[in-house]
mmCIF file of C-alpha atoms in Angstrom:
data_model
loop_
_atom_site.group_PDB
_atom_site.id
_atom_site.type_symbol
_atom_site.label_atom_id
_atom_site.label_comp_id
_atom_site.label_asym_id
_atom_site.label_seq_id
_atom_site.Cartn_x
_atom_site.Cartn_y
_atom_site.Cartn_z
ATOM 1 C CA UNK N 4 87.933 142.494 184.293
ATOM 2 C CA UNK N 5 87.063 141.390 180.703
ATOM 3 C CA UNK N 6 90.317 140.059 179.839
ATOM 4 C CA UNK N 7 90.093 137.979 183.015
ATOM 5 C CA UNK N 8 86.381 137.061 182.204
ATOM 6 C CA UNK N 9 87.771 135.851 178.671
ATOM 7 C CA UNK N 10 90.338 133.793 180.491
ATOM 8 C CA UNK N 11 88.087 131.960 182.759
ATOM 9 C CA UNK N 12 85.302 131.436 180.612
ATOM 10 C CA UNK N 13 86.873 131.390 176.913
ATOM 11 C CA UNK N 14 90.649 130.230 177.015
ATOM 12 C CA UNK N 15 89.773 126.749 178.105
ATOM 13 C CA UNK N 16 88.204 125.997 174.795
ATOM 14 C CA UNK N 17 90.969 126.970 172.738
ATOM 15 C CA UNK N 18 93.392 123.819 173.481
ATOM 16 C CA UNK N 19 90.791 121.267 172.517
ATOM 17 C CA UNK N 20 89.714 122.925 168.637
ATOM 18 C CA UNK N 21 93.713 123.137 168.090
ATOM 19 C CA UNK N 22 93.946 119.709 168.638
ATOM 20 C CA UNK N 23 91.069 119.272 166.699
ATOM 21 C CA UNK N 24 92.221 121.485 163.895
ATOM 22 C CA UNK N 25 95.545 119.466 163.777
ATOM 23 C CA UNK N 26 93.807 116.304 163.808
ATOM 24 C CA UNK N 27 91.298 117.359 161.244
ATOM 25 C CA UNK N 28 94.229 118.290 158.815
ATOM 26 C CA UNK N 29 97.492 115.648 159.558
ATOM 27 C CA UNK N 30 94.665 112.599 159.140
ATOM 28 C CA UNK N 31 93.076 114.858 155.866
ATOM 29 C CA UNK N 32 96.152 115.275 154.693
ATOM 30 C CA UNK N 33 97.627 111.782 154.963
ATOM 31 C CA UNK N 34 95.143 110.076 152.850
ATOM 32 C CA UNK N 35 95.207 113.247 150.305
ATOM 33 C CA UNK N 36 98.638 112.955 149.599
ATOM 34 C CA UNK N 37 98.420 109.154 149.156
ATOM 35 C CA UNK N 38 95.816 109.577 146.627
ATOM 36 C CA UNK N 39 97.260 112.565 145.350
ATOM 37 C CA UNK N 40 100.482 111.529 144.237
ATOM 38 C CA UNK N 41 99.018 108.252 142.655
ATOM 39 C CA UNK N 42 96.275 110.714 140.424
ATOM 40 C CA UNK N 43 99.858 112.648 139.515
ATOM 41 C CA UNK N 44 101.724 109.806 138.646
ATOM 42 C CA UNK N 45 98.889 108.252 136.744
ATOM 43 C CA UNK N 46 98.279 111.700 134.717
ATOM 44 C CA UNK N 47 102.210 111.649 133.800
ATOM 45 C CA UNK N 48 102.206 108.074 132.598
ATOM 46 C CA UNK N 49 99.092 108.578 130.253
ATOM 47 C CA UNK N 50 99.145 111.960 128.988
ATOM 48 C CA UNK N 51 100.620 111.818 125.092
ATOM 49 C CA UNK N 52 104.282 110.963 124.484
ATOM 50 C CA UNK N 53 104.872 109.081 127.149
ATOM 51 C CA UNK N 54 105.839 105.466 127.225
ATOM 52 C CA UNK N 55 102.039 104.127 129.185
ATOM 53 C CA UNK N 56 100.185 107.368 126.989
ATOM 54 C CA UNK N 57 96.949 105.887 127.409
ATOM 55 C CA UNK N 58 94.216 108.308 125.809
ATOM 56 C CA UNK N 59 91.339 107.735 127.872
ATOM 57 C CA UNK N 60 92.775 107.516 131.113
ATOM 58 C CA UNK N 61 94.590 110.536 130.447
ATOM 59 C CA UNK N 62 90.901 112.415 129.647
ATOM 60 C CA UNK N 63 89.025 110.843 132.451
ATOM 61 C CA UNK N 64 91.485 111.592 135.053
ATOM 62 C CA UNK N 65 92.106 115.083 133.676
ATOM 63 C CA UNK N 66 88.674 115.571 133.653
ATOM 64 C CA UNK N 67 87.652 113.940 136.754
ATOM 65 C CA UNK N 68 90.045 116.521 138.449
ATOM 66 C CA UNK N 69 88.834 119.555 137.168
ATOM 67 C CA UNK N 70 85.490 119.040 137.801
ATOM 68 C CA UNK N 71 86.035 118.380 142.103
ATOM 69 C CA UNK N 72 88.227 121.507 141.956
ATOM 70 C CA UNK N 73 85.790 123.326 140.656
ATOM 71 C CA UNK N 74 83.341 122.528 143.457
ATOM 72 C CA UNK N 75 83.816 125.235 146.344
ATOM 73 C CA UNK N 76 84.148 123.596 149.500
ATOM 74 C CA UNK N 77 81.684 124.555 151.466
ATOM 75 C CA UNK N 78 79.084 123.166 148.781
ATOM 76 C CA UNK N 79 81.528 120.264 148.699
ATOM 77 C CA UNK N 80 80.695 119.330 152.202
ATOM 78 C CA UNK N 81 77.119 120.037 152.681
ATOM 79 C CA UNK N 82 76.837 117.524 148.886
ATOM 80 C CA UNK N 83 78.550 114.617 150.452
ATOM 81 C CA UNK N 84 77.196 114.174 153.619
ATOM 82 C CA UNK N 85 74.783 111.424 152.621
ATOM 83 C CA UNK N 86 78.434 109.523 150.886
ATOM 84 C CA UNK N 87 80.158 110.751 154.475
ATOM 85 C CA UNK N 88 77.479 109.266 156.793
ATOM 86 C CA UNK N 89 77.639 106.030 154.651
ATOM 87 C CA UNK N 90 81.681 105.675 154.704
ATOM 88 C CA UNK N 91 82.051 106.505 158.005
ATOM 89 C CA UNK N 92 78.945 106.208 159.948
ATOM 90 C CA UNK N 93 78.363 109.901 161.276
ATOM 91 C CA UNK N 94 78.397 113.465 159.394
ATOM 92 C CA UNK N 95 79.968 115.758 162.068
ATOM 93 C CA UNK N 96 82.768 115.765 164.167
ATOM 94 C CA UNK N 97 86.220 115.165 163.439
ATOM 95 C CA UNK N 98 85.774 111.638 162.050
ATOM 96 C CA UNK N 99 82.840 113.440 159.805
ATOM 97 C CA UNK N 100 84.816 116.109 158.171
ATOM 98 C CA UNK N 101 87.639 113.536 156.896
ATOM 99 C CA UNK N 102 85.858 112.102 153.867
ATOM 100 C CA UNK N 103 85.018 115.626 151.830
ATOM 101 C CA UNK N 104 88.438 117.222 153.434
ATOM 102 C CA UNK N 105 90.041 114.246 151.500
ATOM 103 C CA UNK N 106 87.933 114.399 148.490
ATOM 104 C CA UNK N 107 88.467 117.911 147.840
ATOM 105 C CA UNK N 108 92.680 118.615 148.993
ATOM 106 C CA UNK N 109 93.378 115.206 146.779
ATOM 107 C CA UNK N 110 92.998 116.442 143.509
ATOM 108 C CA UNK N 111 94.518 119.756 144.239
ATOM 109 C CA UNK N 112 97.197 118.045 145.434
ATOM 110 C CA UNK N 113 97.363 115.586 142.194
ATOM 111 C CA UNK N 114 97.467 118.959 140.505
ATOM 112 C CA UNK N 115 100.274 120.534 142.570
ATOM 113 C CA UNK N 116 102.682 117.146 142.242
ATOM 114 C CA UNK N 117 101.707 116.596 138.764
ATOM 115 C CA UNK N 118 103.079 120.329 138.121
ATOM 116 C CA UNK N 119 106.632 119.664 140.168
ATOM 117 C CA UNK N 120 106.873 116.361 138.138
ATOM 118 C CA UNK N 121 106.583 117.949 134.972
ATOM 119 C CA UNK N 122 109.781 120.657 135.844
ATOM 120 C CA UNK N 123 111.915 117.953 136.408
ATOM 121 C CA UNK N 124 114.718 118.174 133.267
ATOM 122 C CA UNK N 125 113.055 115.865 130.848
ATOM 123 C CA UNK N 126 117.128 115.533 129.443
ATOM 124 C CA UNK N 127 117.908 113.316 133.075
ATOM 125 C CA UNK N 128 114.745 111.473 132.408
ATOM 126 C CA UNK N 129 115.400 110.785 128.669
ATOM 127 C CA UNK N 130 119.168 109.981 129.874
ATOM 128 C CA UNK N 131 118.318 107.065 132.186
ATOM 129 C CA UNK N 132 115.363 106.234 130.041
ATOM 130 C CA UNK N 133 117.956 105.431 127.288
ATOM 131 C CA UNK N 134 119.935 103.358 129.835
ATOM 132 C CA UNK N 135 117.222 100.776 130.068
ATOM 133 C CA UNK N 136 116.171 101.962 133.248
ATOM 134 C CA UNK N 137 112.479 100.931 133.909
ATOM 135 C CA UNK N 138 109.795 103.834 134.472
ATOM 136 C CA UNK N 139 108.501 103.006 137.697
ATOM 137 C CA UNK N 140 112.056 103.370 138.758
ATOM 138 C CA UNK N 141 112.621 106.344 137.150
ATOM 139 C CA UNK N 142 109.164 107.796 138.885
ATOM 140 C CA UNK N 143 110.099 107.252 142.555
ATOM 141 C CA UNK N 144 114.207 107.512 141.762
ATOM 142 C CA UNK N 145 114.507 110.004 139.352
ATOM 143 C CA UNK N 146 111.207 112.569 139.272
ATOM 144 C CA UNK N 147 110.288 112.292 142.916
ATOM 145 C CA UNK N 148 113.525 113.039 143.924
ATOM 146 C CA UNK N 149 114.276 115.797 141.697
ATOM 147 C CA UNK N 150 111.011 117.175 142.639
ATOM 148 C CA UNK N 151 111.165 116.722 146.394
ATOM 149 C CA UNK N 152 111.569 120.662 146.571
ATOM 150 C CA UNK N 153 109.054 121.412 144.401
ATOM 151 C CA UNK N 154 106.700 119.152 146.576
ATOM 152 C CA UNK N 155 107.424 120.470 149.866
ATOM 153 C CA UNK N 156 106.417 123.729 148.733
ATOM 154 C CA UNK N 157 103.089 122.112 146.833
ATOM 155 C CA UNK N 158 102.205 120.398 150.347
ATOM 156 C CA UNK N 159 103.012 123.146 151.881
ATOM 157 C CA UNK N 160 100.413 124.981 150.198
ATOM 158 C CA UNK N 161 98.050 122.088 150.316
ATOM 159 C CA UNK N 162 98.254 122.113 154.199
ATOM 160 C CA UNK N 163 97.587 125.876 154.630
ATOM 161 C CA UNK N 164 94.753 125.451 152.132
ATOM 162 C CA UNK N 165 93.354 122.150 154.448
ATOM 163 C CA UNK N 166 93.614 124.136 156.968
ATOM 164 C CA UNK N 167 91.124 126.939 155.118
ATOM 165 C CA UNK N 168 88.893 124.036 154.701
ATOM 166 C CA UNK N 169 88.326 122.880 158.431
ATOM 167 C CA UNK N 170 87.829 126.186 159.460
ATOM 168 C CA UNK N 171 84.847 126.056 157.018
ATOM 169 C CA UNK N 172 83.598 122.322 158.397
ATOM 170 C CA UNK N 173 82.767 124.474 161.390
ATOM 171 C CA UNK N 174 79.778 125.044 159.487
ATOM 172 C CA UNK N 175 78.817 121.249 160.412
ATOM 173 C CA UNK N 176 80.117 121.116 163.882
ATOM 174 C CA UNK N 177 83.474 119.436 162.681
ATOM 175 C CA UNK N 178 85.000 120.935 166.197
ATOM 176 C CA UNK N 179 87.967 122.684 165.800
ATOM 177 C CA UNK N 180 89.004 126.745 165.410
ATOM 178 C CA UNK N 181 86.340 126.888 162.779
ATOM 179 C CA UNK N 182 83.431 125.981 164.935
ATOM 180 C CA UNK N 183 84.772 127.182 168.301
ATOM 181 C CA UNK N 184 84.966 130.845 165.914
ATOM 182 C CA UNK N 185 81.777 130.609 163.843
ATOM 183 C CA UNK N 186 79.271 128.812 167.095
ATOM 184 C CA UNK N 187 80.992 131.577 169.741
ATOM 185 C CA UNK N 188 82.203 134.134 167.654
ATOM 186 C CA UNK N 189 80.318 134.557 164.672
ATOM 187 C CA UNK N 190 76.025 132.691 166.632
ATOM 188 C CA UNK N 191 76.879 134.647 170.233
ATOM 189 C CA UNK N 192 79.400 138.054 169.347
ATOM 190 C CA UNK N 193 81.693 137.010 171.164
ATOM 191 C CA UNK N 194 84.526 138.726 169.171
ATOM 192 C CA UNK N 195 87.639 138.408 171.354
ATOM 193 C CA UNK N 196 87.366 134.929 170.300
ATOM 194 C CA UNK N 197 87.058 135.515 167.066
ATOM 195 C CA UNK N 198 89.936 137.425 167.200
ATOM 196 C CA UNK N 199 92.023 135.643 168.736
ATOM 197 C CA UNK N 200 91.258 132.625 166.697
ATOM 198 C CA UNK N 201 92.263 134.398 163.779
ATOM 199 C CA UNK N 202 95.307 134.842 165.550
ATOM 200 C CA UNK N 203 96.083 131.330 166.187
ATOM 201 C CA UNK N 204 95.283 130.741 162.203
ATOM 202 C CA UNK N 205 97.906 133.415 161.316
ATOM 203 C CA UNK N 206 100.565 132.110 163.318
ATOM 204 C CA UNK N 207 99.954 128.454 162.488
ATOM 205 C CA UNK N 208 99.942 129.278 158.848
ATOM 206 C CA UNK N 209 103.238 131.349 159.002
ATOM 207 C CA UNK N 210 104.867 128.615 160.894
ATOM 208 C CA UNK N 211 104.009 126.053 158.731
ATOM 209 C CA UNK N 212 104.773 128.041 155.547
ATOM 210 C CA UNK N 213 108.259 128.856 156.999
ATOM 211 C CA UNK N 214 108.629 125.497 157.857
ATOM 212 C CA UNK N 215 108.175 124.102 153.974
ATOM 213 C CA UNK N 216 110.204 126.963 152.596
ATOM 214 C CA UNK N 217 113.262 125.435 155.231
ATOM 215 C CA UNK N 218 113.000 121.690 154.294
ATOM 216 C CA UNK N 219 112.504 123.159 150.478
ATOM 217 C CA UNK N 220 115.499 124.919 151.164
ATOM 218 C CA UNK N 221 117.524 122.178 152.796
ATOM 219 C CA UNK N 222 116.428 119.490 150.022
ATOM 220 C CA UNK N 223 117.916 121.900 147.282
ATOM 221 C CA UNK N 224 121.168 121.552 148.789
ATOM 222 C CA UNK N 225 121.289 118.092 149.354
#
């Protein structure tokens, strides 16, 4: 009888904060990794010894990095909701999580490629430096691809780690697992669905983390 009563009244719910979830994080993540691989590009161009080593930049950027990482999250998002409600008009919802999501996973993400770029074998990029070859082309032809491994898994991480982050956003109705969890599970003890929303986050996290360790896997033979 409770399982059925969990069925009827519960299941229903749980279709509409996946989508949400998955929304939430594939438009997060879009813009994040936009921004995120210009901030890594732009830190290996500047930093010293390289041909655009530019001081300053190098600094600001560096600095400008560490100190959004730093922020948790959850302070994060309850900080920019003034900046949110400007940008985008409202401060919950899907559309109202976005801006802080993207502020917070891009400079982890600069981070993450910046770190991949820098394993590539500075020998091949001293090689077709000497050939003449021009450094924007030896950024997207020569470190990119050498790194495209190394960046699955980074994104890969980044994902799982958006996907932390909108289950926190519940906090300001964002929709989603997070709020469906925290305004049924957590405000009214309901705990099957807490429980079985921490299911669905375990198996959506596994399957996307097998999935990056596969195309990691795949781009390391090609």
């Amino acid at each position: 009888m409770k399982m059925q009563n969990f069925i009827d009244q519960w299941l229903p719910l749980f279709p509409q904060a996946i989508k949400e979830t998955f929304q939430m994080v594939t438009i997060s993540l879009f813009f994040s990794v936009i921004i995120g691989v210009i901030l890594a590009i732009l830190l290996i161009l500047t930093r010293p010894g390289q041909p655009l080593q530019n001081k300053f930049v190098y600094q600001f950027l560096n600095l400008l990095i560490n100190v959004i990482r730093s922020i948790p999250f959850i302070i994060l998002l309850f900080f920019m909701l003034p900046f949110t409600k400007l940008v985008v008009g409202v401060t919950i919802g899907v559309k109202g999580v976005i801006v802080p999501l993207v502020v917070n996973a891009a400079p982890y993400i600069a981070r993450l490629i910046e770190s991949s770029l820098l394993e590539v074998n500075q020998g091949v990029v001293e090689a077709y430096r000497a050939m003449g070859i021009k450094t924007h082309q030896i950024i997207w032809n020569v470190m990119l691809r050498e790194a495209r491994p190394a960046i699955v898994l980074a994104l890969t991480i980044a994902t799982i780690s958006l996907i932390g982050a909108t289950a926190m956003a519940g906090l300001v109705g964002a929709g989603g697992l997070g709020d469906l969890a925290y305004r049924f599970g957590h405000l009214r003890y309901e705990a099957e669905v807490m429980y079985v929303t921490v299911i669905l986050l375990v198996i959506i996290v596994q399957g996307i983390q097998s999935l990056g360790n596969r195309l990691a896997e795949r781009m390391k033979k090609d």
